[in-house]
Coordinates of C-alpha atoms in Angstrom, one line a residue:
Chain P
X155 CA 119.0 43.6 73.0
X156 CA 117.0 43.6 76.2
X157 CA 113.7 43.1 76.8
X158 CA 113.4 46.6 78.6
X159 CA 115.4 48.7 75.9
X160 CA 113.3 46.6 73.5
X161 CA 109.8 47.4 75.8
X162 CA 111.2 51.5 75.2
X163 CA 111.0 51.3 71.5
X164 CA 107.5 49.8 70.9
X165 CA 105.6 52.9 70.8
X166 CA 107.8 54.2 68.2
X167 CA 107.9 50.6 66.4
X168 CA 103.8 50.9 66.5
X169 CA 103.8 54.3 64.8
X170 CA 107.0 53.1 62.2
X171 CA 109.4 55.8 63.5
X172 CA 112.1 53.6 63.9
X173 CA 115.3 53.9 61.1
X174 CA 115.6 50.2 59.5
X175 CA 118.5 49.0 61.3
X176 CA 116.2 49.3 64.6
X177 CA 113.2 48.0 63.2
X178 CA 115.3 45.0 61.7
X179 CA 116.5 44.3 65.5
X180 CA 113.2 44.7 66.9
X181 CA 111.4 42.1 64.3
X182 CA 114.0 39.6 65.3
X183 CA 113.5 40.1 69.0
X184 CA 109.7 39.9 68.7
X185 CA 110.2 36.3 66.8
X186 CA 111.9 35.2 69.9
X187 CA 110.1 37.0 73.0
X188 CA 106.7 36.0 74.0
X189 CA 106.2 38.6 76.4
X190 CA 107.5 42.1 74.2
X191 CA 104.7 40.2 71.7
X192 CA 102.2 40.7 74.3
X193 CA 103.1 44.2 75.5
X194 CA 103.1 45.1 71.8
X195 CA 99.6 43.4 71.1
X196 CA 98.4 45.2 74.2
X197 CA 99.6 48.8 73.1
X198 CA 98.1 47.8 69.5
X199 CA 95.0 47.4 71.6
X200 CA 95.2 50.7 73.0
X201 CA 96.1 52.7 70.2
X202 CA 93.4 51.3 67.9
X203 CA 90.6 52.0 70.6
X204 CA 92.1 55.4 71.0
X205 CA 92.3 55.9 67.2
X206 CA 89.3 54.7 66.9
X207 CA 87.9 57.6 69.0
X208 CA 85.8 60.0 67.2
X209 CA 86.2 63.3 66.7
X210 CA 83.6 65.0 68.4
X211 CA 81.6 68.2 66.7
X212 CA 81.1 71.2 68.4
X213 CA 77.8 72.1 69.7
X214 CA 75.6 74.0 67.4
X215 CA 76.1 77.9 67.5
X216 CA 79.8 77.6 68.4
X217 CA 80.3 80.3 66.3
X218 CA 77.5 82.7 67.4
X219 CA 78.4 82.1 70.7
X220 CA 81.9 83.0 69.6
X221 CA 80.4 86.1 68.3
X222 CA 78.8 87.1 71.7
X223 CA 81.3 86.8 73.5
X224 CA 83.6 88.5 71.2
X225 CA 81.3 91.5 71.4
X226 CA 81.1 91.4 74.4
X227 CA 85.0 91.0 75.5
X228 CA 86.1 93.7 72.8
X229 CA 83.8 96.4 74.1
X230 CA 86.0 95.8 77.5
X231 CA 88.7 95.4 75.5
X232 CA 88.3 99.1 73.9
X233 CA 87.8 100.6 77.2
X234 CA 91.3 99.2 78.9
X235 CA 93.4 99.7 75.5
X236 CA 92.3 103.1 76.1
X237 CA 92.5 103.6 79.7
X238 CA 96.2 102.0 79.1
X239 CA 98.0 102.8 75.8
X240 CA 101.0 100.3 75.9
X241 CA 104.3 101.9 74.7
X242 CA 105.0 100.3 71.3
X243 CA 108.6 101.9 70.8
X244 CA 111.1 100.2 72.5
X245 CA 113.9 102.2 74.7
X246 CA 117.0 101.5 75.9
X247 CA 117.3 101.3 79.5
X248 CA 120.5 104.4 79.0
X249 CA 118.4 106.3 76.6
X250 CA 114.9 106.5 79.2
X251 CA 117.2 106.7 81.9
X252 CA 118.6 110.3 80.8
X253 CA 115.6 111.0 79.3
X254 CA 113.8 110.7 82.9
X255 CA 116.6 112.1 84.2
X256 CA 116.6 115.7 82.2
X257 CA 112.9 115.8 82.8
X258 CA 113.5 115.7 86.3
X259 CA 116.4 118.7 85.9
X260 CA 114.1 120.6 83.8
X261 CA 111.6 120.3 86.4
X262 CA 113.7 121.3 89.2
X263 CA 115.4 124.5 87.6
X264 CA 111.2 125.1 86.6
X265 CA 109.7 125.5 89.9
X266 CA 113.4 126.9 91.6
X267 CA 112.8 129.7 88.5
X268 CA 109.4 130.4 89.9
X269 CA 110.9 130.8 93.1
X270 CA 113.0 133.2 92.9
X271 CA 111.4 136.0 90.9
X272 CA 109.5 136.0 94.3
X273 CA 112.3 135.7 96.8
X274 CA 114.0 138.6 94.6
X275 CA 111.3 140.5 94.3
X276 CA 111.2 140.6 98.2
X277 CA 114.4 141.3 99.0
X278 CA 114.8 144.0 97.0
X279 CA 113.0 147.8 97.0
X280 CA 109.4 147.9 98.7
X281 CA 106.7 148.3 95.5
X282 CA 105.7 151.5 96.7
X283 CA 109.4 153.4 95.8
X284 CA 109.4 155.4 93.5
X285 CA 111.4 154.1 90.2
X286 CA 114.6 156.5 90.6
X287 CA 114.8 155.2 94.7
X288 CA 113.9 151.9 93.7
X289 CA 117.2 151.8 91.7
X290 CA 118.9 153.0 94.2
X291 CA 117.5 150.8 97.0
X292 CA 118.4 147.6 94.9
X293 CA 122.0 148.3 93.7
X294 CA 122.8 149.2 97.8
X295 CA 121.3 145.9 98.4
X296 CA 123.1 143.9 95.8
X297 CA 126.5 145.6 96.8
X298 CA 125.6 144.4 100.8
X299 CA 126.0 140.5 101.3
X300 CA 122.5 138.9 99.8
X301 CA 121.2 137.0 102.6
X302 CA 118.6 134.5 102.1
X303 CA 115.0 134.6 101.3
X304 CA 113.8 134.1 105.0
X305 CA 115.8 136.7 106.7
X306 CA 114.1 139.5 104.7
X307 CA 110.9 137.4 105.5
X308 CA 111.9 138.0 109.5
X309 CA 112.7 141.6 108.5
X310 CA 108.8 142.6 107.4
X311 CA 107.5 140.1 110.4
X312 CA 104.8 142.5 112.2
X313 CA 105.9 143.4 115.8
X314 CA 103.9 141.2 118.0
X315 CA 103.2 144.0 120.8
X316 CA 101.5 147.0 120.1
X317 CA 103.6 150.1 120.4
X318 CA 102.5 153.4 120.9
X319 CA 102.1 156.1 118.1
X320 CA 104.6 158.4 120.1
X321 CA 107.1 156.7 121.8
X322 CA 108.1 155.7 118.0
X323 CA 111.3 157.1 117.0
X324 CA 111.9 157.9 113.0
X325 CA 114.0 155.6 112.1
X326 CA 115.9 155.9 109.0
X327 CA 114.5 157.0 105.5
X328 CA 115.1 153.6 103.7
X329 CA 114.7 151.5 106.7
X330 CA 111.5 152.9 107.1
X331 CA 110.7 151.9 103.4
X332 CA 111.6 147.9 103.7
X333 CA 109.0 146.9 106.0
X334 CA 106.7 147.9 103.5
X335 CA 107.8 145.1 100.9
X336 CA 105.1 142.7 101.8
X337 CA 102.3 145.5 101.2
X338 CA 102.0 144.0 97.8
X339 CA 101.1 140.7 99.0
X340 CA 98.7 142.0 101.3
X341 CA 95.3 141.2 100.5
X342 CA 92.9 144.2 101.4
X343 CA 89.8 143.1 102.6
X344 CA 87.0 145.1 100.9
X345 CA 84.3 143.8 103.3
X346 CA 86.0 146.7 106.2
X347 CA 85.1 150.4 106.1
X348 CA 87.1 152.9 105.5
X349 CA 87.6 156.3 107.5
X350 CA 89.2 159.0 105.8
X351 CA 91.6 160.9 107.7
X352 CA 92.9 163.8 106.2
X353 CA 96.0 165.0 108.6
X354 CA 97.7 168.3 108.1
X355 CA 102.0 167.7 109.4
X356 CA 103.5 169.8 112.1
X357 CA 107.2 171.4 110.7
X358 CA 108.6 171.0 113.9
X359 CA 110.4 168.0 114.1
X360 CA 108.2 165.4 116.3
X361 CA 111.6 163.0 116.5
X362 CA 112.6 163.4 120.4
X363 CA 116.3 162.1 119.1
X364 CA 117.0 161.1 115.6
X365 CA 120.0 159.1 115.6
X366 CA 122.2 156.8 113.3
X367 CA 120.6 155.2 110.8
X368 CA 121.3 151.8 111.6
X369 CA 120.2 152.9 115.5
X370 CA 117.3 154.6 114.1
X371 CA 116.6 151.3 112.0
X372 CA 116.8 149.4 114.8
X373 CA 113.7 151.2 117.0
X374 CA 111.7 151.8 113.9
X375 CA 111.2 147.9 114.3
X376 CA 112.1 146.7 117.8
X377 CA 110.5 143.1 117.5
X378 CA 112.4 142.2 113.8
X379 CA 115.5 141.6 113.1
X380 CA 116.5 143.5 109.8
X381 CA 118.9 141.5 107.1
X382 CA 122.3 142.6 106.8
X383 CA 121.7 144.1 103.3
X384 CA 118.5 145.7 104.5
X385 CA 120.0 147.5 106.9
X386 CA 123.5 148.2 104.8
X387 CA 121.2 149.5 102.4
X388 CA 119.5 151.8 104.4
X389 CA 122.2 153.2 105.6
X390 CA 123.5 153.7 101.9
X391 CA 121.0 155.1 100.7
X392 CA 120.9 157.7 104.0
X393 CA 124.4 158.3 103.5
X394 CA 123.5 159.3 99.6
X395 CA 120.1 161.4 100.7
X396 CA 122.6 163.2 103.1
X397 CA 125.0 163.7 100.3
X398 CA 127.4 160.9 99.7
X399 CA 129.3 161.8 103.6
X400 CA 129.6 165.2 103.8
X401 CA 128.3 164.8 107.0
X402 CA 130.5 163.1 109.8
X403 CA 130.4 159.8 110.3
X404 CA 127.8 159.1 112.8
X405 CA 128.7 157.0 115.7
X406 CA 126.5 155.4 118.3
X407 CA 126.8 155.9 122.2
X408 CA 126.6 153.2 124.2
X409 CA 123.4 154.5 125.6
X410 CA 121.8 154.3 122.2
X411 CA 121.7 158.3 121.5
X412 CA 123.0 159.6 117.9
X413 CA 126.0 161.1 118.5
X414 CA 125.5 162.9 115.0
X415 CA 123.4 165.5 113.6
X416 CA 119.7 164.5 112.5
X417 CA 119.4 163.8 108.7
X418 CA 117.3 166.2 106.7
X419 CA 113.8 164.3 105.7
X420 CA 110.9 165.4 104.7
X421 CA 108.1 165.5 107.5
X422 CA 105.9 163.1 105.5
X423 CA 108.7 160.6 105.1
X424 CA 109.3 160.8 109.4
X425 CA 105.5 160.7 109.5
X426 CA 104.9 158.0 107.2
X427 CA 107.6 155.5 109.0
X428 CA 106.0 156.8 112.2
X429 CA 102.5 155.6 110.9
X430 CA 104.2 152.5 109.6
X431 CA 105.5 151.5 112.7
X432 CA 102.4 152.2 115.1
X433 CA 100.3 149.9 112.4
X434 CA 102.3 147.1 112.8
X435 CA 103.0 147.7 116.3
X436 CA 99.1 147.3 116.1
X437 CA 98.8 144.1 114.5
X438 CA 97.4 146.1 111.1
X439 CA 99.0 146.6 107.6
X440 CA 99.4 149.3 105.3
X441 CA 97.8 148.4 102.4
X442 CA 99.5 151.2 100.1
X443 CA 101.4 154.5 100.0
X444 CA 101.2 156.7 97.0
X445 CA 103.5 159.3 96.1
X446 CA 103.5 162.7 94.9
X447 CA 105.9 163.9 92.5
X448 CA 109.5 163.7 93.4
X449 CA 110.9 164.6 95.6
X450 CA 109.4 161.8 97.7
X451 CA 106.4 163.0 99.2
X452 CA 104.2 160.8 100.5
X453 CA 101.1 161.8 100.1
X454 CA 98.3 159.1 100.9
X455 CA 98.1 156.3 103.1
X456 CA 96.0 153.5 103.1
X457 CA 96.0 151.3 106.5
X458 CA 94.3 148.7 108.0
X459 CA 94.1 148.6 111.9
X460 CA 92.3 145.8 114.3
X461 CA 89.8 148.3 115.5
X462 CA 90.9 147.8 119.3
X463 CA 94.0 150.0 118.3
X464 CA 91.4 152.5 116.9
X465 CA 91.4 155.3 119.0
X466 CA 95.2 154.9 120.5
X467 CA 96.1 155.2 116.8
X468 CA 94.0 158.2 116.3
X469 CA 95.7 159.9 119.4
X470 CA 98.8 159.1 117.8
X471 CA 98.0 161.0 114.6
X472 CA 96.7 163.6 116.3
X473 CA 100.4 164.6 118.0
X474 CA 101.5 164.1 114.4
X475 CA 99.6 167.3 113.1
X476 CA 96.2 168.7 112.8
X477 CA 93.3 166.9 111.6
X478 CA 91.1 168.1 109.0
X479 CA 88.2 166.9 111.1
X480 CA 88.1 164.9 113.7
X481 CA 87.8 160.8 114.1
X482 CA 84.6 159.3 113.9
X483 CA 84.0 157.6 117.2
X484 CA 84.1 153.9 116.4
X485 CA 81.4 151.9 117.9
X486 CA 83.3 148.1 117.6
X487 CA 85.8 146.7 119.1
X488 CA 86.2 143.5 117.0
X489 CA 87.1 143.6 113.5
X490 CA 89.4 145.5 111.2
X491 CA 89.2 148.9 110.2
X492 CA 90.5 150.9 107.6
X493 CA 91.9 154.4 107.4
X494 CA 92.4 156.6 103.8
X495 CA 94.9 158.9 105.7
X496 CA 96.0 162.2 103.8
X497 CA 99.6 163.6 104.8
X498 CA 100.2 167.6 104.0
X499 CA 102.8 170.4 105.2
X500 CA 101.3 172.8 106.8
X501 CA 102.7 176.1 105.2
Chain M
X121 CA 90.2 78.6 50.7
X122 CA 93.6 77.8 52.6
X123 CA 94.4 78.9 55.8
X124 CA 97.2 81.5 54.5
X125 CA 95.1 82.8 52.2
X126 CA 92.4 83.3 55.2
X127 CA 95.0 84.9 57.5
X128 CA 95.7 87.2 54.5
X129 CA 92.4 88.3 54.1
X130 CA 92.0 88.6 57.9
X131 CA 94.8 90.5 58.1
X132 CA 94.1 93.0 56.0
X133 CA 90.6 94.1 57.7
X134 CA 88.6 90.8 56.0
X135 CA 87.6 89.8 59.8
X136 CA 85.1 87.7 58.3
X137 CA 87.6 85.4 56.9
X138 CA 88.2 84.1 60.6
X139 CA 85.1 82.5 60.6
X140 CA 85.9 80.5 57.8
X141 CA 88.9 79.3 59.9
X142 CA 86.1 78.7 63.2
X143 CA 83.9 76.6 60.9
X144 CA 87.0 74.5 59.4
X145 CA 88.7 73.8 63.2
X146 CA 85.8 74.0 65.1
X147 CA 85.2 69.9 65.8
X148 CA 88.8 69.6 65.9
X149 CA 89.6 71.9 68.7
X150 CA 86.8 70.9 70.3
X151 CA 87.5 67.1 70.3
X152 CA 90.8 68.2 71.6
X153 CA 89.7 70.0 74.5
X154 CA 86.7 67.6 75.2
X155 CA 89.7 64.5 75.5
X156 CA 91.5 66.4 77.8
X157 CA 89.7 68.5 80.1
X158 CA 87.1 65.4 80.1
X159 CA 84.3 67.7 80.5
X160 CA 81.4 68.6 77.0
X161 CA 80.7 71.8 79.3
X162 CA 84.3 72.7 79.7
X163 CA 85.3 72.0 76.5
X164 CA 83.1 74.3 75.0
X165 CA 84.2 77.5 76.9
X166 CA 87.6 76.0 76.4
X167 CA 87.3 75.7 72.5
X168 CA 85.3 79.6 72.5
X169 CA 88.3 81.1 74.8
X170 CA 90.8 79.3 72.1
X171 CA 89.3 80.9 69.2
X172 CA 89.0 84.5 71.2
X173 CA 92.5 84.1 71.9
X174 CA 93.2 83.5 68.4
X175 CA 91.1 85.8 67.0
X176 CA 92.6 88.5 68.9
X177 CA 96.7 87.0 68.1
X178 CA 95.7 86.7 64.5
X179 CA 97.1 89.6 63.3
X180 CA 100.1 89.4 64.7
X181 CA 100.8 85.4 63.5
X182 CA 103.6 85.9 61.6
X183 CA 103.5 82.4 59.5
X184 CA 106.1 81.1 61.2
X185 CA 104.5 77.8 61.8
X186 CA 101.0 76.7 60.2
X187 CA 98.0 77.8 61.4
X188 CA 97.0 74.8 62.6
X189 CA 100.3 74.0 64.6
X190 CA 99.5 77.1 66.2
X191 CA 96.0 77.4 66.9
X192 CA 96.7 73.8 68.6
X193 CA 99.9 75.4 71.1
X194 CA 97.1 77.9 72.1
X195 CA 94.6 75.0 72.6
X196 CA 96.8 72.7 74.7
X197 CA 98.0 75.9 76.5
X198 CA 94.8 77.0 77.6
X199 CA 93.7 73.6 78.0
X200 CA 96.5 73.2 80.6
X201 CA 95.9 76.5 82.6
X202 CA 92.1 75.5 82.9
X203 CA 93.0 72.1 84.5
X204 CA 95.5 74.6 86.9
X205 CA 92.2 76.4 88.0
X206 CA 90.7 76.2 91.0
X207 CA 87.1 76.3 89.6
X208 CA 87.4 73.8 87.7
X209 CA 89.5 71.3 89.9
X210 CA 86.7 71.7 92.3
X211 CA 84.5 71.1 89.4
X212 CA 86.0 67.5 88.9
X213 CA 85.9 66.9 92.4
X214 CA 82.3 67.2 92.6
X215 CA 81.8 65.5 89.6
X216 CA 83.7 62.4 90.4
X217 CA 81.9 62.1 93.9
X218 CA 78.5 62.1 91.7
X219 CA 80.3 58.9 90.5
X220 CA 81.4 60.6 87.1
X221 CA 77.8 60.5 85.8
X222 CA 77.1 60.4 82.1
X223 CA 78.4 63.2 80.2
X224 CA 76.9 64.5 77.5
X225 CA 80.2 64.2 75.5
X226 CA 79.5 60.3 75.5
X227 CA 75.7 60.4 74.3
X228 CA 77.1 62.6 71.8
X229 CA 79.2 59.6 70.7
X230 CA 77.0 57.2 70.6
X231 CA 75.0 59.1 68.6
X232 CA 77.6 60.9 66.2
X233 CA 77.3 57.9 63.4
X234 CA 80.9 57.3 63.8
X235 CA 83.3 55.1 66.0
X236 CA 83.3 52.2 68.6
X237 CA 79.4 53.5 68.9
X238 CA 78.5 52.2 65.0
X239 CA 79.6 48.8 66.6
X240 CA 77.7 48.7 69.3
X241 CA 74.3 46.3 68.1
X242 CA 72.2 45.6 71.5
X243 CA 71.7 47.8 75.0
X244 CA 73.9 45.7 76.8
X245 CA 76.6 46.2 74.6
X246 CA 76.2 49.7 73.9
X247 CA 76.0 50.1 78.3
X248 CA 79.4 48.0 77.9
X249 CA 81.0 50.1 75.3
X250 CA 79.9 53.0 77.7
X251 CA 81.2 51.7 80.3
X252 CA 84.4 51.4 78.3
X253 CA 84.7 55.2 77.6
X254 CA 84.8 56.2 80.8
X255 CA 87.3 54.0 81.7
X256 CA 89.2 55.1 78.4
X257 CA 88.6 58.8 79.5
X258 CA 89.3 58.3 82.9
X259 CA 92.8 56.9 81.9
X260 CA 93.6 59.8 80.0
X261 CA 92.5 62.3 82.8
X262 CA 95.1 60.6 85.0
X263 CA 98.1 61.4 83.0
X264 CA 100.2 63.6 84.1
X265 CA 99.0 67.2 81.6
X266 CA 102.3 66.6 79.3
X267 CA 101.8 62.8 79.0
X268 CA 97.6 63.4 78.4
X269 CA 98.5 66.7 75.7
X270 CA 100.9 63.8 73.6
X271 CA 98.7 61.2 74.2
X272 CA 95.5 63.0 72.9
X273 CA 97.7 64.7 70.0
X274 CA 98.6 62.1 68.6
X275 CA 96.5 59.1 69.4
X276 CA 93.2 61.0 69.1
X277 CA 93.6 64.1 66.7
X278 CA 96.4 62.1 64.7
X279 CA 98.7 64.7 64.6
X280 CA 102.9 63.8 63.0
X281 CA 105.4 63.1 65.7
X282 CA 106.7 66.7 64.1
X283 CA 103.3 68.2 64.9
X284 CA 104.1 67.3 68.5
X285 CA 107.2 68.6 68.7
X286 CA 106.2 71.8 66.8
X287 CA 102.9 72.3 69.0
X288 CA 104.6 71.1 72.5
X289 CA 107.7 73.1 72.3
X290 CA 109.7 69.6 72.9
X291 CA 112.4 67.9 70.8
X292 CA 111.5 65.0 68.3
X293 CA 113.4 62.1 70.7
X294 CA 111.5 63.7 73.9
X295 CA 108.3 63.3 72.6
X296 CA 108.9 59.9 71.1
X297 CA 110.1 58.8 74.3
X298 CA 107.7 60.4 76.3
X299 CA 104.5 59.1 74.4
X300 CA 106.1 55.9 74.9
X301 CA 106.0 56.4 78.7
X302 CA 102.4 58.0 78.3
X303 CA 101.0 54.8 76.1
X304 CA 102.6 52.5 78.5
X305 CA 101.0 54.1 81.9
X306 CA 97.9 54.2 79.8
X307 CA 98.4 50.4 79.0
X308 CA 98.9 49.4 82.7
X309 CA 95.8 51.9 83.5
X310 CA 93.2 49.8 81.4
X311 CA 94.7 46.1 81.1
X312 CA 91.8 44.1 81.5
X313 CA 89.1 46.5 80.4
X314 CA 90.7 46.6 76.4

């Protein structure tokens, strides 16, 4: 054996790890070569000094100092463990996977649930319709094509210019009812006065030319661009008020004029869309309509008007009918204001 | 009380049995980390985090080694990751440019009533046996941290050539053969000061 492989084996021949066959080489090599003798003397040497090493103590109050510190650490300790809980179950990576993944879905359908309650809501009858033409209103406008949410959010757009009270031709019963779908979302602002208007109708027909509904429909709101069921609907529900097409059908000229004969409504109905459309035409928003016992008559309005439209909307109510008593001059030109507005037949 | 018995009754709520267990490996843990971090000051906080480690692993030790082979993976673990630091390499950088003044870790030996310090008879000798330390310690430092972990295991705490394995993760024939490379650099190191 070599001196080198011999040199490998001292540490373990020092410390009598070596099987007896090894050892038994290793004594006869050592016999016979001076310098392994020497390198095992000198790692003798250095294993007895480092043997010989004591074991130091620990300074005094190791284990108080232990003690503070553990106090110390574990009142941090308590705070993170319960800022961050770690998750003791194990899951597969398949299991948390779908498990994230029908959390996610059940979120989704959530909120798209929400949503359309809303969306629904607003594409079907106006709130202030009375129950029996609600029905009515929403089967035409389930039977039309449903469009989507934010074409009937176009339809009840406000017209941007002002319009006046006169020059407004009735439009179509039902038409005349969808604008006022956003009235419930309107939020009334109880800081502006109100001006109580009561306003007695003229019989006479104050339509210069009633024409098709769809025509009709089409003036009541000049700046918006009705859905397609909106307007199918209105004209459903005309063609059932006018009973179910006795009438013929009516046919537009190219010039716009109703080529058929006008449709029997109320004067409150023709004077509420007339209302309707001169507030919005205004910038304003009618705040709520309420009803009298069918058939529909609408019996008071509640507006709100920018109160530069003020008196141009009073002059428009009074060619409507006669006035109980007469406007209140308004001394303001900024601001909102609101009108309580009575609608009766004169007899 | 043995350990098993002490983990037992720490286990199940005693914590006061875990001081038992500080005050029985205390001086050993100590030692160990004074050997081979080189340092009394950072052996201390050494031997404290090695215990808080401990203390807070305790009751999950599953027995699958003795409490001793494993309270001794923690201390040669955290022995290791504080020579790693940056704190305390720049620590023994300063200290070895104050030309690796006396450390209280070798008035402690001299005055622990055990060791090459019993030996020692007059002030020269005792400055020479001094002198020897450092040189001794020194040595040690310079090993490479797997070299200086078998080295002081098993030349210094006396642990079995299984202990080694068992503490250093290693196989029996790697750390026979690696302490032999260890005891021979540490031969070369100090021939002529031995």
């Amino acid at each position: 054996m070599q001196c080198d492989q011999m040199q490998g084996l001292l540490s373990e021949y020092l410390d009598h790890a070596l099987d007896d066959e090894r050892r038994g080489r290793m004594d006869a090599h050592l016999l016979t070569c001076a310098h392994c003798r020497r390198e095992l003397e000198a790692l003798q040497a250095l294993v007895g000094r480092l043997n010989a090493l004591p074991t130091l103590k620990a300074p005094a109050g190791f284990l108080n100092r232990i003690h503070a510190r553990q106090s110390n650490r574990f009142d941090l300790g308590r705070v993170i463990k319960t800022l961050f809980v770690p998750i003791r179950i194990k899951l597969p990576l398949e299991f948390a996977t779908a498990t994230i993944m029908a959390v996610l879905i059940v979120f989704l359908v959530g909120i798209q649930q929400r949503e359309m309650p809303l969306s629904h809501d607003m594409a079907l009858a106006p709130a202030g319709v009375p129950a029996e033409k609600k029905d009515a209103v929403n089967v035409a406008i389930r039977a039309a094509a449903p469009e989507t949410v934010s074409d009937e959010r176009e339809e009840y757009a406000p017209a941007p210019a002002p319009m006046a009270l006169e020059s407004a031709g009735p439009p179509a019963p039902t038409v005349s009812r969808v604008p006022a779908a956003p009235t419930p979302a309107v939020r009334p602002n109880p800081a502006v006065e109100a001006i109580h208007v009561a306003l007695l109708l003229k019989k006479a027909p104050m339509v210069r030319a009633e024409g098709h509904p769809e025509q009709a429909s089409r003036r009541a709101a000049p700046s918006v661009s009705p859905s397609a069921p909106a307007r199918q609907a209105a004209m459903k529900l005309a063609e059932q008020d006018r009973g179910h097409g006795d009438h013929a059908p009516m046919v537009p000229d190219h010039a716009g004029q109703a080529m058929g004969p006008p449709p029997a409504r109320p004067v409150e109905e023709r004077a509420l869309a007339a209302i309707r459309k001169a507030v919005h035409g205004l910038g304003g928003k009618v705040l709520s309509v309420q009803y009298g016992p069918p058939p529909i008559r609408a019996r008071l309005l509640t507006v709100e008007i920018p109160a530069a439209g003020y008196a141009a909307f009073g002059a428009g109510l009074k060619d409507m009918g006669d006035m109980a008593a007469p406007l209140p001059a308004l001394d303001r030109k900024a601001g909102a204001v609101r009108l309580v507005i009575s609608l009766a037949e004169t007899q | 009380m043995e350990d098993d018995a002490l983990i037992r009754a720490f286990q199940s709520g005693e914590t006061g049995a875990f001081d038992h267990l500080v005050l029985r490996y205390q001086d050993k843990i100590f030692s160990l980390c004074y050997w081979y971090l080189g340092d009394y000051h950072e052996a201390d906080d050494a031997a404290q985090d090695i215990f808080l480690k401990a203390y807070s692993s305790l009751g999950k030790f599953r027995r699958e080694s003795s409490f001793s082979t494993w309270l001794h993976r923690i201390a040669v673990n955290t022995c290791k990751n504080k020579c790693k630091s940056l704190a305390f390499r720049f620590r023994k950088k300063t200290e070895s440019i104050d030309s690796y003044g006396d450390a209280p870790g070798i008035e402690h030996i001299k005055h622990s009533g055990s060791g090459m310090a019993d030996t020692v008879g007059s002030p020269a000798d005792l400055l020479e046996q001094k002198e020897k330390m450092k040189h001794i310690r020194r040595a040690i430092e310079a090993l490479a941290p797997g070299k200086r972990t078998l080295v002081v295991l098993r030349d210094i705490e006396g642990l079995s050539y299984e202990e080694l394995a068992a503490v250093t993760g290693l196989k029996l024939g790697t750390v026979k053969s690696k302490l032999a490379r260890a005891r021979a650099d540490l031969v070369e190191k100090l021939r002529g000061i031995l």
